[in-house]
XYZ file of C-alpha atoms in Angstrom:
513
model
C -43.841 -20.559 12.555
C -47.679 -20.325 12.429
C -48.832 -16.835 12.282
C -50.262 -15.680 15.672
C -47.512 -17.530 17.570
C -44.985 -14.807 19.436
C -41.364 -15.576 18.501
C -39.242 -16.437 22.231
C -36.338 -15.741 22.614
C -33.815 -18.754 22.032
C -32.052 -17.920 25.688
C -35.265 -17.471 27.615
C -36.482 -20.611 26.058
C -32.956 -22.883 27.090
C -33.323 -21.059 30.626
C -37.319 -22.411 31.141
C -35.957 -25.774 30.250
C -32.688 -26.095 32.342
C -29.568 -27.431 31.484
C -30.883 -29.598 29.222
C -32.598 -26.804 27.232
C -28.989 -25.118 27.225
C -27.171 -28.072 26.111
C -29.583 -28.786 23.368
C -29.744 -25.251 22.406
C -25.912 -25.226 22.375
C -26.065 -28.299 20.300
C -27.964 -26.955 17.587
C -25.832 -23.459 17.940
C -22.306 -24.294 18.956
C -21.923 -19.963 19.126
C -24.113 -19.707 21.712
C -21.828 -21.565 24.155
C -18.649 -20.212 22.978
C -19.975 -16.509 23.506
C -21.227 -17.514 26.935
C -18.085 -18.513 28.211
C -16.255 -15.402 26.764
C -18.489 -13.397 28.714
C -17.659 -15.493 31.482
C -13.919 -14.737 30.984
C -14.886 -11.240 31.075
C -16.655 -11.446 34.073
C -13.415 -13.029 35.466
C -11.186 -10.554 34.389
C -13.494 -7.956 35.957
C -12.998 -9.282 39.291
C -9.316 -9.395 38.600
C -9.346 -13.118 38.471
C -6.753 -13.675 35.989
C -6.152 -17.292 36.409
C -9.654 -18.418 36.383
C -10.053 -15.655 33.085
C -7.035 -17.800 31.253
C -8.519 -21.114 32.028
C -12.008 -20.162 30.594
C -10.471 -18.628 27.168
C -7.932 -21.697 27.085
C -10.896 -24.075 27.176
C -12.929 -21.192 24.354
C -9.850 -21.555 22.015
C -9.590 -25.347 22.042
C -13.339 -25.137 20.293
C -12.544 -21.894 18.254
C -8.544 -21.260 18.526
C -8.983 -17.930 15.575
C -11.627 -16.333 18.289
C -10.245 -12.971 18.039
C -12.069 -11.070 21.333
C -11.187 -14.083 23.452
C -7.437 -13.957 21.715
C -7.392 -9.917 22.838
C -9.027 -10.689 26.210
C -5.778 -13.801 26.701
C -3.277 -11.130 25.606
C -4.602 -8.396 27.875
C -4.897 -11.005 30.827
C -0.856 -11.829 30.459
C -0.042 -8.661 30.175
C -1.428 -7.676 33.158
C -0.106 -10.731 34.631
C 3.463 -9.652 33.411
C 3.626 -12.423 31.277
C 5.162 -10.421 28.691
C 6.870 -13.354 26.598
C 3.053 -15.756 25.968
C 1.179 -12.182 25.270
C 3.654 -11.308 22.909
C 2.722 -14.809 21.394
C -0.871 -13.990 21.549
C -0.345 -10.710 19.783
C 1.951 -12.011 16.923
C -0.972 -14.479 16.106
C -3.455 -11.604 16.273
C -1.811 -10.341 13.491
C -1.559 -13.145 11.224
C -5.316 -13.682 11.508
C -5.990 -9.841 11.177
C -6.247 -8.115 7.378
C -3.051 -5.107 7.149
C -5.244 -2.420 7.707
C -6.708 -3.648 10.834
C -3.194 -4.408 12.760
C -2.162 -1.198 14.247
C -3.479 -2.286 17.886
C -1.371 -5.590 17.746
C 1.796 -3.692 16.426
C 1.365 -1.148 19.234
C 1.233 -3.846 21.795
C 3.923 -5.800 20.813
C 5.817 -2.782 20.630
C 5.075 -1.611 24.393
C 6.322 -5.070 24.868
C 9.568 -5.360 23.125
C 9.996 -1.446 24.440
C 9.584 -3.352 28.354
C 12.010 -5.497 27.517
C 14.404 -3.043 25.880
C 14.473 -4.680 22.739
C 14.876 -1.429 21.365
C 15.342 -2.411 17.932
C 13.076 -5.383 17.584
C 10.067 -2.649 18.914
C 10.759 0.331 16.308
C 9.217 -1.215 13.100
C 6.226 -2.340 15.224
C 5.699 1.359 16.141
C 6.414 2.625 12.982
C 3.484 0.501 11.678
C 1.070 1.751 14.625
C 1.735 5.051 13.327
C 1.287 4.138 9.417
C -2.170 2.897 10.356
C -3.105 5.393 12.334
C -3.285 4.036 15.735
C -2.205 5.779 18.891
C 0.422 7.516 16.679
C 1.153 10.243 19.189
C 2.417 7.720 21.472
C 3.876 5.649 19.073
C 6.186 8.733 18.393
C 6.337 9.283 22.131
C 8.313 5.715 22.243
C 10.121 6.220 19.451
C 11.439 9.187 20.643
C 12.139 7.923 24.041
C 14.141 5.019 22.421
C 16.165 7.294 19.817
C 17.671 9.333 22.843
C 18.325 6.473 24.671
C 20.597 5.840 21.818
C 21.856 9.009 21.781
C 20.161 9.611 18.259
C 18.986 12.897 19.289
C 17.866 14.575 15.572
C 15.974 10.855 15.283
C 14.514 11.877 19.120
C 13.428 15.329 18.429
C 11.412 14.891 15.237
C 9.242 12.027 17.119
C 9.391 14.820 19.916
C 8.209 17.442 17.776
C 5.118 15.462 16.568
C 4.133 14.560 20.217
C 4.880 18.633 21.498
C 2.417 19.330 18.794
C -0.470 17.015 20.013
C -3.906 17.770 22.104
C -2.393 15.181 24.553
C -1.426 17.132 27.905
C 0.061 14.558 29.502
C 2.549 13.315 26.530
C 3.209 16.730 26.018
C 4.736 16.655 29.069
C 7.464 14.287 28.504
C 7.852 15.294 24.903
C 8.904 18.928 25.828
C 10.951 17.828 28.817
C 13.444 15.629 26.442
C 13.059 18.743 23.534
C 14.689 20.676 26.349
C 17.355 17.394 27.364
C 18.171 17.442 24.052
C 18.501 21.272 23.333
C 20.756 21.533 26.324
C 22.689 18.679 24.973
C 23.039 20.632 21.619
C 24.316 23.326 23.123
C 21.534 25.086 22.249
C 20.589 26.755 26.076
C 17.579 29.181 25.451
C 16.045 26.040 23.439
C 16.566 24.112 26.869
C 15.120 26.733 29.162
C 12.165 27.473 26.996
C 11.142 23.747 26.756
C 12.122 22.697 30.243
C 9.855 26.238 31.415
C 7.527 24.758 29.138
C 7.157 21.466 30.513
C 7.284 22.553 33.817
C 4.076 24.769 33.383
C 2.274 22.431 31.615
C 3.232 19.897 34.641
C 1.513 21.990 37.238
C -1.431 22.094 35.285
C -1.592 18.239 35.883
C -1.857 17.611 39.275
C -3.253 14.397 39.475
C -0.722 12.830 37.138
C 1.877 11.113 38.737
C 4.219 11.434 35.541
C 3.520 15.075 35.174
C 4.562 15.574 38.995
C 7.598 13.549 38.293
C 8.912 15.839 35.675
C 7.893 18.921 36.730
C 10.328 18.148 39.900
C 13.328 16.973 37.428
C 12.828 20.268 35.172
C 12.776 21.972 38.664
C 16.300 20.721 39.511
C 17.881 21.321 35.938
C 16.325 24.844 35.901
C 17.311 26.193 39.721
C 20.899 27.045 38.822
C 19.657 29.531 35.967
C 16.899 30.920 38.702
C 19.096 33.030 40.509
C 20.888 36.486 40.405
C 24.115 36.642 39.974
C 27.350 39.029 39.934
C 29.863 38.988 37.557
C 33.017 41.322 36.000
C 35.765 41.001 33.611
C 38.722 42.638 33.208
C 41.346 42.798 30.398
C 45.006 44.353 29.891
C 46.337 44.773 26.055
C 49.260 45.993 24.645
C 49.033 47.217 20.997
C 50.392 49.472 17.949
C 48.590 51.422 16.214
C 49.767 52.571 13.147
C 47.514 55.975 12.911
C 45.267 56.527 15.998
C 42.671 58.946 15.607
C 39.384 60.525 17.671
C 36.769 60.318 15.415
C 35.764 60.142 11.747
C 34.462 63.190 11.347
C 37.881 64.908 12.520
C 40.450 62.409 10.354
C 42.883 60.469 11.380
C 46.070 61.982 13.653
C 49.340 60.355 11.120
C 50.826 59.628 14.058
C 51.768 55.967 15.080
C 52.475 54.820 18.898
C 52.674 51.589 21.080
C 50.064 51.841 23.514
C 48.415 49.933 26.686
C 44.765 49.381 26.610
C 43.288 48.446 29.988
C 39.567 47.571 30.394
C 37.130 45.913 33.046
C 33.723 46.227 34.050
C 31.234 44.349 36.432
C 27.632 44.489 37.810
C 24.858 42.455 38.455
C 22.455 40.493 36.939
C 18.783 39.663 38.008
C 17.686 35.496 37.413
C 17.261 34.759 33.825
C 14.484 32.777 34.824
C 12.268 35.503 35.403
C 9.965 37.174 32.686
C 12.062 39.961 33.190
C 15.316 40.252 34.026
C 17.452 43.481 34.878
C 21.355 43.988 34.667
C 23.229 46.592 36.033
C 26.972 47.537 35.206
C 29.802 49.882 34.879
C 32.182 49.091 32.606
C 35.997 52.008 32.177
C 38.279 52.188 28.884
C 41.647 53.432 29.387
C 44.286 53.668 26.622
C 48.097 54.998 27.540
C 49.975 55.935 24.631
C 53.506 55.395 24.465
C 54.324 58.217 22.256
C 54.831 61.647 24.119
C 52.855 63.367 20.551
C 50.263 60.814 20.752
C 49.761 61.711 24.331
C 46.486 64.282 23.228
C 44.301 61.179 21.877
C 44.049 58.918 25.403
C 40.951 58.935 26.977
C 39.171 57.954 30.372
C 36.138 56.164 29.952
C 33.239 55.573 32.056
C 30.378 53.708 30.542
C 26.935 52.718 33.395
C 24.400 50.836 31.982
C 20.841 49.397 32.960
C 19.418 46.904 30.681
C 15.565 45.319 30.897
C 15.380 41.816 29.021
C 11.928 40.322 28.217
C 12.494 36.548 28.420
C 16.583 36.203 27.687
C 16.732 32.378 27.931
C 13.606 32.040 25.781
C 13.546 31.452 21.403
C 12.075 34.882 21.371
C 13.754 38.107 23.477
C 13.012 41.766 23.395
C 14.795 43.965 25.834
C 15.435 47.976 26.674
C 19.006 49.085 27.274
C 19.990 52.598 28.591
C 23.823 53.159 28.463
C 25.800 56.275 29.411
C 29.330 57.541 28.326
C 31.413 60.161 30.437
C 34.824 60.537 28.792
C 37.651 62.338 29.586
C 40.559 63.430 27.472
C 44.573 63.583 28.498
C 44.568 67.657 28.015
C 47.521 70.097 28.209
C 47.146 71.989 31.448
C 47.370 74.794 29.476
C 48.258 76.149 26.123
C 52.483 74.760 25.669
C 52.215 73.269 29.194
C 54.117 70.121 29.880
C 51.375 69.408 32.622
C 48.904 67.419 31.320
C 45.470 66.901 33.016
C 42.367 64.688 32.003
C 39.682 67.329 31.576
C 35.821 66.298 30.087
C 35.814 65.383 26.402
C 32.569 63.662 25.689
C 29.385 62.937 27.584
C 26.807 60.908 25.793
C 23.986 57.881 25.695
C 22.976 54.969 24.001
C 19.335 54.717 24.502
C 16.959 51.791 22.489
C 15.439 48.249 22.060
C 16.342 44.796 20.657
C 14.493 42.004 19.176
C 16.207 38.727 19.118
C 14.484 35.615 17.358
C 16.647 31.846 17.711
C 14.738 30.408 14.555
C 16.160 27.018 15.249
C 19.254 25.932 17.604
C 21.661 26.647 14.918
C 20.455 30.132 13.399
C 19.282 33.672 15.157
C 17.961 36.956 13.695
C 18.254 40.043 15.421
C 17.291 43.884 15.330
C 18.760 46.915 16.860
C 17.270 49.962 17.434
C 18.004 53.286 19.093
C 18.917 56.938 19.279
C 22.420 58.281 20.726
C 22.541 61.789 22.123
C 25.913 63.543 22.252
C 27.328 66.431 24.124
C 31.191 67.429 23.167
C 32.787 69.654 25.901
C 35.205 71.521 23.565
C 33.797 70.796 19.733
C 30.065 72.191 20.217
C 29.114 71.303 16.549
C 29.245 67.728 17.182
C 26.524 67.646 19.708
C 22.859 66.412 18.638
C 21.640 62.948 17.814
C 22.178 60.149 16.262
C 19.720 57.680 15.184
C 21.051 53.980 13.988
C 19.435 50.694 13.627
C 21.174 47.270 12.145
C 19.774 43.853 11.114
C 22.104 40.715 12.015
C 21.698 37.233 11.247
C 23.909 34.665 12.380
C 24.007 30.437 11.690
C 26.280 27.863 12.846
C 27.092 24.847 10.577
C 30.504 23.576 12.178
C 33.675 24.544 14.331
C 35.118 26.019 11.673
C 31.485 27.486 10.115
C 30.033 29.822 11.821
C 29.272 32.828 9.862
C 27.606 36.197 10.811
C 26.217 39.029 8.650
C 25.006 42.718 9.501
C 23.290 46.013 7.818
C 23.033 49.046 9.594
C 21.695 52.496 8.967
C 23.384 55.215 11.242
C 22.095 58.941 10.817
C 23.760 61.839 12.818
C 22.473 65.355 13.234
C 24.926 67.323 14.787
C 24.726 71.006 15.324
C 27.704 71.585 12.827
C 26.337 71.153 9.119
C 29.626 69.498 8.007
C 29.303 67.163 10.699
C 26.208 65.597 9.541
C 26.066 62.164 8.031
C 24.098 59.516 6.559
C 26.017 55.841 7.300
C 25.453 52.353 5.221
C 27.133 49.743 6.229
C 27.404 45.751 5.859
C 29.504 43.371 7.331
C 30.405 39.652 7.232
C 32.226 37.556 9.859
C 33.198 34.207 10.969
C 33.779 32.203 14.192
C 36.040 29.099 13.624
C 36.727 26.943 17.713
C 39.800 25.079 17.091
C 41.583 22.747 18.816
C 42.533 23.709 22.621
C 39.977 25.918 23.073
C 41.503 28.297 20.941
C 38.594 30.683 19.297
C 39.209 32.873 16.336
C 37.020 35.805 15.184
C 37.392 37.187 11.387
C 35.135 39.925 9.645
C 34.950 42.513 7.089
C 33.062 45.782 7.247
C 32.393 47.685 4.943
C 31.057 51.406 5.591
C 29.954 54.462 3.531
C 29.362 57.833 5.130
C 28.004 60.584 3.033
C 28.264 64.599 4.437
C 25.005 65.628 2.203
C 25.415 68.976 4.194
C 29.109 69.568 4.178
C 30.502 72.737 2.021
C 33.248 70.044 0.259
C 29.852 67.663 -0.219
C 32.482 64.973 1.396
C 32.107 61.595 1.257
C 33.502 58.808 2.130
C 34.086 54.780 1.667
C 35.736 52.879 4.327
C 36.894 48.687 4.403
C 37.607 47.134 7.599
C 39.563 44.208 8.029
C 40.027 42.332 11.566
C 41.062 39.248 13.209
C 41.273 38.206 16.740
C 41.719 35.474 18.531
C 41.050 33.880 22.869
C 42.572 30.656 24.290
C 42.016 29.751 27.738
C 44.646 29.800 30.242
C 42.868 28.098 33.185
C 39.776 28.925 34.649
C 39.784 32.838 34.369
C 42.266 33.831 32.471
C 42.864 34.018 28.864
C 45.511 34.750 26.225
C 43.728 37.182 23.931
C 44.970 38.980 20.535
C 43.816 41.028 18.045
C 44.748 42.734 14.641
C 42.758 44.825 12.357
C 43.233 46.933 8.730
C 41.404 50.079 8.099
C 41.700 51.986 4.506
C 39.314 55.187 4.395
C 38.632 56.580 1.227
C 37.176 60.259 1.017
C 36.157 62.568 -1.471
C 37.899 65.013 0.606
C 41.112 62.841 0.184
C 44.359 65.256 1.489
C 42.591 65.675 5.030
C 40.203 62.625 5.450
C 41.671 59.897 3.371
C 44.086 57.329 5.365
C 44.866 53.913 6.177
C 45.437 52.321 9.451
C 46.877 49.469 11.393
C 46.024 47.921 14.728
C 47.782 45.004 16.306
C 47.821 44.170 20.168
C 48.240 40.984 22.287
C 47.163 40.622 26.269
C 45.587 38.545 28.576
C 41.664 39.115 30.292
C 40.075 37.499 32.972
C 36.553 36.584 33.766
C 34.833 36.239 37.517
């Protein structure tokens, strides 16, 4: 081109000569018409006119049949059309004319596809490739997961959950934290369903406009509203047992003397919704034991035990709570000195006053700590009063019906008035929950305790081993067949008064409301 001479542009030029400047321009650039009609097929689309967009890109792909956009734009327009089956076609030949690292889109779409048609199977590896190259993984694993609990492949479900829960994307987060919770319940695993159904609900409500978001925060609604409401409840059980060398407490030795007795206990109250950030309970629970034996007649007791508890968050992975507990007993007391008469005069009154931290680190496993001090007043033994300050560690995990173990440390220290009464406690324990066939549930553990009397004028000490095993089956609805059987041996430095062993069997029944 002669210098001087502005350069015009090829489309203004074809449009100053006509149609016959376009047709010789396309002529001499064949691209020129095949982009104008794709934009034409856009156009069409635009206007949501489908059919006229198809017959445009047909007649673009009979001149260039590996045009990518207008293959896209045909794939898009069946889709919309529902013509799943000819844009799945599209999309399979998108990939063959696409290099691997540029086929996530097409592998996402024919996944959404094959998901729409419940081709469940067919649609996985397509998503699984979306996510490998990084394209719209989050919702890749949003469809992966909704298809593994569909199949009831729930540990497949929540990992493809988890990755979703974990995303910027409100609105999948949604759905992902609704089936965490579907799936938690499912498990067994309730404060894992409450937290992530709570969880989905809230982030719901932030979401107004979403249709889905509404949708689910109704459906977590209707699982949730049975938990959201107080309740009343009380349980009552009647045992009969032997015991082989019943005692009062540790600090006064064990009696020698062996009776059948009756056992009778209960309790009820009422609970505030577990729903709410904090929840109160309030209850009264009574220990009686009648002893058989006329000599063992001194060591049964009336007990009346109130208690108010505050729990931060009970159905949640995380719980804290207060608890304030009283104890009014009363002892089976010779009216007086050589009396026959026997009356049940105050023994003991006392309190349980502290804090708990529970922790569910997954649906299978929970930590939790203990905390507290425990005032004592003794009607008739002043040097026992004062307080004692304990706190224990427990850890729990649950592997099968027959696997369940538990283990526990604890730190007890009392200050009583009475120097000899004084005591430092250790103690660990290890148990086990097997659920057998029928129902039938079976508790085992071993304790072990050591007690050391730093103050005592006989620097006593002692070393005790607990054995016990007990065991509930149902009986219907509310009542249960419940036994238990346990093996103490207590070894003191002080061995002729505090050393002993001692025996404890008992069966009954119990009922729940």
């Amino acid at each position: 081109m002669p210098k001087g001479v502005p350069a015009v542009p090829l489309l203004l030029l074809c449009l100053a000569l006509g149609p016959r400047g376009l047709a010789l321009a396309e002529d001499s650039h064949p691209g020129i018409g095949i982009e104008s009609m794709y934009s034409e097929a856009v156009l069409a689309y635009n206007r949501k006119q489908g059919a006229e967009a198809l017959r445009i890109l047909d007649e673009l792909l009979k001149a260039a049949p590996n045009h990518v956009e207008a293959l896209e734009l045909k794939a898009l327009t069946l889709k919309t059309k529902g013509d799943d089956a000819r844009s799945l076609e599209v999309y399979q030949r998108l990939v063959s004319l696409k290099a691997p690292g540029e086929r996530g889109p097409y592998h996402f779409e024919i996944g959404v596809i094959l998901h729409r048609q419940k081709k469940f199977e067919v649609a996985k590896p397509h998503f699984r490739k979306a996510i490998e190259l990084r394209f719209n993984d989050v919702t890749s694993h949003l469809f992966l997961g909704l298809m593994a609990f569909s199949a009831g492949e729930l540990s497949a479900a929540q990992e493809s959950f988890a990755v979703v829960k974990s995303s910027a994307a409100d609105e999948l987060r949604v759905v992902a934290r609704y089936y965490l919770g579907l799936i938690h319940f499912k498990n067994g695993y309730g404060p894992g369903g409450t937290s992530e159904l709570t969880a989905a609900r809230e982030l719901a409500s932030e979401l107004p406009e979403s249709k889905m978001a509404r949708d689910i925060h109704a459906a977590a609604e209707k699982i949730l509203a049975p938990f959201n409401r107080e309740q009343n409840f009380a349980h009552a059980s009647l045992m009969g047992q032997y015991d082989s060398n019943i005692s009062l407490l540790p600090a006064t030795g064990a009696s020698g003397k062996a009776t059948p007795k009756l056992n009778l206990a209960g309790g009820f109250g009422r609970m505030g919704s577990p729903m709410a950030t904090i929840q109160w309970v309030v209850a009264y629970r009574l220990l009686f034991n009648r002893n058989l034996s006329d000599e063992a007649r001194d060591y049964e007791f009336f007990t009346n035990i109130p208690s108010f508890y505050l729990n931060y968050k009970p159905l949640g992975t995380t719980t804290a709570g207060l608890k304030a507990e009283g104890s009014f007993a009363f002892q089976n007391q010779a009216e007086s000195p050589g009396s026959a008469s026997r009356i049940f005069r105050k023994y003991n009154l006392g309190a349980d006053l502290g804090l708990y931290v529970k922790h569910q680190l997954d649906r299978h496993a929970q930590l939790q700590l203990d905390a507290g001090i425990r005032p004592q007043r003794y009607f008739s033994e002043s040097g026992l009063n004062g307080n004692t300050f304990l706190g224990r560690l427990g850890f729990r995990r649950e592997f099968s019906r027959a696997l369940n173990p538990s283990f526990s440390a604890s730190l007890e220290r009392n200050g009583a008035a009475a120097a000899d009464s004084r005591y430092l406690a250790v103690g660990g324990g290890i148990a086990n929950v097997l659920r057998l066939d029928g129902d039938l549930v079976v508790n085992l553990s071993l304790d072990y305790l050591s007690t050391a009397y730093r103050e005592s004028s006989a620097g006593r000490a002692d070393r005790s081993l607990s054995a016990r095993a007990s065991f509930s089956r149902p009986l219907g609805a509310r009542f249960s067949l419940v036994g238990e059987g346990s093996f103490t041996h207590n070894v003191s430095s002080v061995a002729e008064t505090y050393s002993y062993q001692r025996a404890l069997f008992g069966l009954g029944v119990s009922w729940v409301l």
